[in-house]
Short mmCIF file of C-alpha atoms and ligand atoms in Angstrom, two decimals:
data_model
loop_
_atom_site.label_atom_id
_atom_site.label_comp_id
_atom_site.label_asym_id
_atom_site.label_seq_id
_atom_site.Cartn_x
_atom_site.Cartn_y
_atom_site.Cartn_z
CA MET U 1 154.79 114.97 127.52
CA ARG U 2 155.77 115.96 124.11
CA VAL U 3 158.97 114.71 122.46
CA ALA U 4 160.93 116.05 119.48
CA VAL U 5 164.10 114.64 118.20
CA LEU U 6 165.71 117.51 116.33
CA GLY U 7 168.37 115.38 114.93
CA SER U 8 170.60 112.52 115.86
CA GLY U 9 173.93 111.14 114.54
CA SER U 10 177.80 111.66 114.75
CA ARG U 11 177.21 115.18 113.43
CA GLY U 12 174.84 116.20 116.08
CA ASN U 13 172.16 115.41 118.71
CA ALA U 14 169.43 117.31 120.27
CA ILE U 15 166.15 116.07 121.81
CA VAL U 16 163.37 118.39 123.43
CA LEU U 17 161.02 117.11 126.11
CA GLU U 18 158.11 119.32 127.01
CA ALA U 19 155.29 119.26 129.69
CA ASP U 20 153.13 122.20 130.83
CA GLY U 21 155.02 124.60 128.83
CA PHE U 22 158.27 123.76 130.55
CA ALA U 23 160.84 122.17 128.13
CA VAL U 24 164.23 120.48 128.67
CA LEU U 25 166.80 120.04 125.87
CA VAL U 26 168.75 116.81 126.14
CA ASP U 27 172.23 117.52 124.36
CA VAL U 28 172.95 120.49 122.19
CA GLY U 29 175.06 119.09 119.26
CA PHE U 30 174.16 121.79 116.84
CA GLY U 31 175.08 125.33 116.38
CA ILE U 32 172.53 127.85 117.55
CA ARG U 33 171.34 128.76 114.00
CA ALA U 34 171.05 125.16 113.08
CA LEU U 35 169.34 124.29 116.33
CA GLN U 36 166.78 127.16 115.74
CA ARG U 37 166.06 126.10 112.13
CA ARG U 38 165.49 122.46 113.35
CA ALA U 39 163.20 123.58 116.11
CA ARG U 40 161.12 125.66 113.65
CA ALA U 41 160.87 122.48 111.47
CA ALA U 42 159.58 120.48 114.49
CA ALA U 43 157.26 123.25 115.59
CA VAL U 44 159.10 123.53 118.95
CA ASP U 45 159.57 127.01 120.57
CA LEU U 46 163.13 127.04 122.04
CA ARG U 47 162.02 129.73 124.36
CA THR U 48 160.18 127.20 126.40
CA VAL U 49 163.56 125.36 127.09
CA ARG U 50 164.08 126.06 130.80
CA ALA U 51 167.17 123.62 131.40
CA VAL U 52 169.77 121.94 129.21
CA LEU U 53 170.85 118.42 129.99
CA LEU U 54 174.13 116.89 128.49
CA THR U 55 174.82 113.25 128.21
CA HIS U 56 178.48 113.83 127.79
CA GLU U 57 181.08 116.38 126.34
CA HIS U 58 181.70 115.11 122.87
CA SER U 59 181.10 117.73 120.27
CA ASP U 60 178.13 116.04 118.61
CA HIS U 61 176.41 116.50 121.91
CA ALA U 62 177.62 119.72 123.36
CA ARG U 63 178.73 121.84 120.27
CA GLY U 64 176.21 124.57 120.88
CA VAL U 65 175.76 124.39 124.62
CA SER U 66 177.31 127.66 125.54
CA PRO U 67 175.63 130.10 123.22
CA LEU U 68 172.26 128.49 123.73
CA ALA U 69 172.51 128.51 127.54
CA GLN U 70 173.67 132.04 127.48
CA GLN U 71 170.73 133.05 125.05
CA LEU U 72 168.02 131.35 127.02
CA SER U 73 169.69 132.16 130.59
CA CYS U 74 168.97 128.45 131.65
CA PRO U 75 171.10 126.10 133.66
CA ILE U 76 173.14 123.27 132.21
CA TYR U 77 172.79 119.93 134.02
CA ALA U 78 175.43 117.19 133.44
CA SER U 79 177.73 114.78 135.40
CA PRO U 80 180.52 116.38 137.45
CA GLY U 81 183.05 114.84 134.82
CA THR U 82 181.19 116.29 131.92
CA LEU U 83 180.93 119.66 133.52
CA ALA U 84 184.70 119.60 134.31
CA ALA U 85 185.42 118.67 130.70
CA LEU U 86 183.53 121.56 129.39
CA ALA U 87 184.55 124.03 132.13
CA PRO U 88 186.45 126.43 129.98
CA ARG U 89 183.35 126.84 127.86
CA LEU U 90 180.96 127.23 130.73
CA VAL U 91 182.43 130.35 132.47
CA ASP U 92 179.67 132.47 133.80
CA LEU U 93 176.96 130.05 132.94
CA ARG U 94 174.75 128.25 135.58
CA THR U 95 175.77 124.77 135.95
CA ARG U 96 174.15 121.91 138.16
CA GLU U 97 175.58 118.53 138.75
CA LEU U 98 173.54 115.56 137.97
CA PRO U 99 174.62 112.52 140.01
CA ALA U 100 176.07 109.82 137.89
CA HIS U 101 173.56 107.34 139.72
CA GLY U 102 170.69 109.28 141.23
CA THR U 103 167.73 111.64 140.37
CA ALA U 104 167.01 115.32 140.05
CA GLU U 105 163.73 117.25 139.95
CA ILE U 106 163.69 119.73 137.06
CA GLY U 107 160.35 121.54 136.75
CA PRO U 108 157.71 119.02 135.92
CA PHE U 109 160.29 116.28 135.34
CA THR U 110 162.11 113.73 137.40
CA VAL U 111 165.43 112.93 135.69
CA SER U 112 167.25 109.71 136.75
CA THR U 113 170.66 108.86 135.55
CA CYS U 114 173.44 106.08 135.37
CA PRO U 115 176.83 105.87 133.81
CA THR U 116 177.33 104.45 130.35
CA SER U 117 180.31 102.53 128.84
CA HIS U 118 181.73 105.11 126.36
CA ASP U 119 184.95 106.80 125.79
CA ALA U 120 183.96 110.33 127.46
CA VAL U 121 184.83 111.47 130.89
CA GLU U 122 181.63 110.60 132.79
CA PRO U 123 178.98 109.93 130.28
CA LEU U 124 175.26 109.26 131.24
CA ALA U 125 172.12 107.39 130.17
CA LEU U 126 169.07 109.04 131.55
CA THR U 127 165.30 108.92 131.86
CA VAL U 128 162.95 111.82 131.89
CA THR U 129 159.75 111.11 133.73
CA GLU U 130 156.83 113.46 133.77
CA THR U 131 156.18 113.54 137.46
CA CYS U 132 152.53 113.84 137.48
CA SER U 133 151.73 111.13 134.98
CA GLY U 134 154.59 108.85 135.34
CA GLU U 135 155.27 108.71 131.72
CA ARG U 136 158.98 108.03 131.22
CA VAL U 137 161.37 108.52 128.25
CA GLY U 138 164.57 106.65 128.33
CA ILE U 139 167.57 108.20 126.34
CA ALA U 140 170.59 106.07 125.83
CA TYR U 141 173.15 106.47 123.01
CA ASP U 142 176.71 106.38 122.62
CA LEU U 143 176.58 103.15 124.46
CA GLY U 144 179.72 101.09 124.10
CA ARG U 145 178.09 98.19 125.76
CA PRO U 146 174.75 98.07 127.58
CA THR U 147 175.64 97.72 131.21
CA PRO U 148 173.33 96.14 133.94
CA GLY U 149 172.84 99.69 135.19
CA VAL U 150 171.66 100.89 131.82
CA ARG U 151 169.24 97.91 131.63
CA ARG U 152 167.99 98.70 135.03
CA LEU U 153 167.54 102.47 134.28
CA LEU U 154 165.50 101.79 131.19
CA ARG U 155 163.31 99.02 132.31
CA ASP U 156 160.14 100.86 132.93
CA CYS U 157 159.94 103.32 130.05
CA SER U 158 156.90 104.17 127.83
CA CYS U 159 159.30 105.54 125.16
CA LEU U 160 162.85 104.52 124.35
CA ILE U 161 165.24 106.49 122.48
CA ILE U 162 168.05 104.00 121.80
CA GLU U 163 171.27 103.95 119.78
CA ALA U 164 171.39 101.64 116.73
CA ASN U 165 174.72 103.00 115.48
CA HIS U 166 176.06 100.40 112.91
CA ASP U 167 175.38 97.11 111.17
CA ASP U 168 178.20 94.74 111.88
CA SER U 169 178.83 93.78 108.26
CA LEU U 170 178.87 97.53 106.95
CA LEU U 171 181.20 98.46 109.67
CA ARG U 172 183.51 95.66 108.65
CA THR U 173 183.44 96.78 104.98
CA GLY U 174 183.02 100.40 105.56
CA PRO U 175 185.42 103.36 104.91
CA TYR U 176 187.02 103.59 108.35
CA PRO U 177 190.61 102.36 109.20
CA PRO U 178 190.86 99.45 111.55
CA VAL U 179 191.63 101.54 114.57
CA VAL U 180 188.44 103.60 114.15
CA ARG U 181 186.35 100.44 113.43
CA GLU U 182 187.72 98.95 116.72
CA ARG U 183 186.77 102.09 118.67
CA ILE U 184 183.35 102.11 117.35
CA ALA U 185 182.63 98.46 118.00
CA GLY U 186 184.56 98.43 121.29
CA PRO U 187 183.24 98.96 124.84
CA GLY U 188 183.96 102.67 124.59
CA GLY U 189 182.08 103.18 121.28
CA HIS U 190 178.75 102.72 119.85
CA LEU U 191 175.86 100.11 119.82
CA SER U 192 175.32 97.98 116.84
CA ASN U 193 171.98 97.05 115.43
CA ARG U 194 172.47 93.52 116.76
CA ALA U 195 173.14 94.78 120.28
CA ALA U 196 170.29 97.22 120.10
CA VAL U 197 167.97 94.37 119.29
CA GLU U 198 169.21 92.43 122.31
CA LEU U 199 168.74 95.45 124.51
CA VAL U 200 165.34 96.48 123.45
CA GLU U 201 163.91 92.92 123.53
CA GLY U 202 164.93 92.87 127.16
CA LEU U 203 163.24 96.16 127.80
CA CYS U 204 160.02 95.26 126.05
CA HIS U 205 156.77 95.28 128.37
CA GLN U 206 153.14 96.16 127.97
CA ARG U 207 153.34 99.96 128.54
CA LEU U 208 156.25 100.49 126.20
CA HIS U 209 154.53 102.25 123.20
CA THR U 210 157.25 104.08 121.30
CA VAL U 211 160.83 103.04 120.25
CA VAL U 212 163.08 105.56 118.49
CA LEU U 213 166.32 104.37 117.00
CA ALA U 214 169.05 107.18 117.16
CA HIS U 215 172.58 107.88 116.42
CA LEU U 216 172.73 105.70 113.19
CA SER U 217 176.01 106.02 111.42
CA ASP U 218 176.09 107.71 107.97
CA HIS U 219 178.44 105.23 106.55
CA CYS U 220 177.90 101.99 108.45
CA ASN U 221 174.17 101.71 108.66
CA ARG U 222 170.87 102.17 106.80
CA ILE U 223 167.47 102.96 108.16
CA ASP U 224 165.98 99.78 106.44
CA LEU U 225 168.57 97.67 108.16
CA ALA U 226 168.18 99.12 111.70
CA ARG U 227 164.44 99.23 111.52
CA ARG U 228 164.12 95.61 110.28
CA ALA U 229 166.44 94.31 112.79
CA VAL U 230 164.97 96.06 115.82
CA GLY U 231 161.31 95.57 114.39
CA ASN U 232 161.87 91.90 114.26
CA GLY U 233 163.11 91.71 117.79
CA LEU U 234 160.17 93.89 119.07
CA ARG U 235 157.65 91.70 117.35
CA ARG U 236 159.07 88.59 118.81
CA ARG U 237 158.13 90.34 122.13
CA GLY U 238 154.63 91.24 121.12
CA PHE U 239 155.35 94.85 120.82
CA ARG U 240 152.50 96.69 119.21
CA GLY U 241 153.60 100.29 119.45
CA ARG U 242 155.39 102.30 117.00
CA LEU U 243 158.96 102.12 115.81
CA LEU U 244 160.53 105.39 114.60
CA VAL U 245 163.96 106.20 113.19
CA ALA U 246 165.57 109.59 114.01
CA GLY U 247 167.74 110.96 111.09
CA GLN U 248 170.81 113.36 111.05
CA GLU U 249 169.45 115.75 108.58
CA THR U 250 165.75 116.18 109.22
CA PRO U 251 164.01 116.38 112.69
CA LEU U 252 161.53 113.75 113.58
CA ALA U 253 158.01 114.91 113.85
CA SER U 254 157.26 115.63 117.55
CA PHE U 255 155.18 113.14 119.36
CA GLN U 256 153.16 112.77 122.50
CA VAL U 257 154.20 110.22 125.10
CA ALA U 258 150.92 108.97 126.39
CA ALA U 259 150.23 105.27 126.35
CA GLU U 260 146.52 105.31 125.68
CA GLN U 261 147.00 107.00 122.24
CA TYR U 262 149.23 104.31 120.80
CA SER U 263 147.67 100.93 120.88
CA PHE U 264 148.17 100.36 117.22
CA ASP U 265 150.62 98.52 115.22
CA ALA U 266 152.74 101.09 113.31
CA PHE U 267 155.58 99.19 111.74
CA GLY U 268 154.43 99.86 108.26
ZN1 ZN A 1 177.61 110.80 119.84
ZN1 ZN A 2 180.14 110.30 122.33
#
């Protein structure tokens, strides 16, 4: 399975997972031209996208869904609440409900879901497993708090794409008014670096070989802070895989999810 994070942050999110020429796009937080530009930069052919999955309806995750699904004539999978929230924009498009707790077979993938604590109608964390190999990618961002359900869902992944939204002290001293700060740090908001460390430490196991930090705040986080905090936590757990950080502006180079290829230490 190949994974490409086309961008991640409060101004747009999109992740492509591809196996056997069949790709799913998780979130469409960019307009169609920006998405195409990003896909080209990551050497991803958007024509291979056969299904769109949405974690929730916020515009940084769903901004471009209608024109893209129309152009590709592919179905849109999301929770019933997310589909209802976006209904006026999904007229004449094919939609499929993802259960808030459950699984769906989509091409070569098995998708499993669970609800997250976030201030959207019915937001989901999900795993995408290549059914034939068992390689599993967990995607969990826009997490106010990591619930027991999220921890259970993500416990057996070979690759984790996890939110590390803000550094606590940068959030305290950052440009946001108190009400916004409280929302970001609250149970309906976003995961801090500190909370991401705690979550990832609990999810570390021998077959976990790639961790991607995602949805970093432009104003209240820095790549080096997030990387150092989570890297230290992973080291404590004996992790010897690679730690990547997805940015807002530039797509992350696409990578293969296959355990045997990544038995090196790539913290440097
Ligand atoms: Zn978001
Ligand atoms: Zn959100």
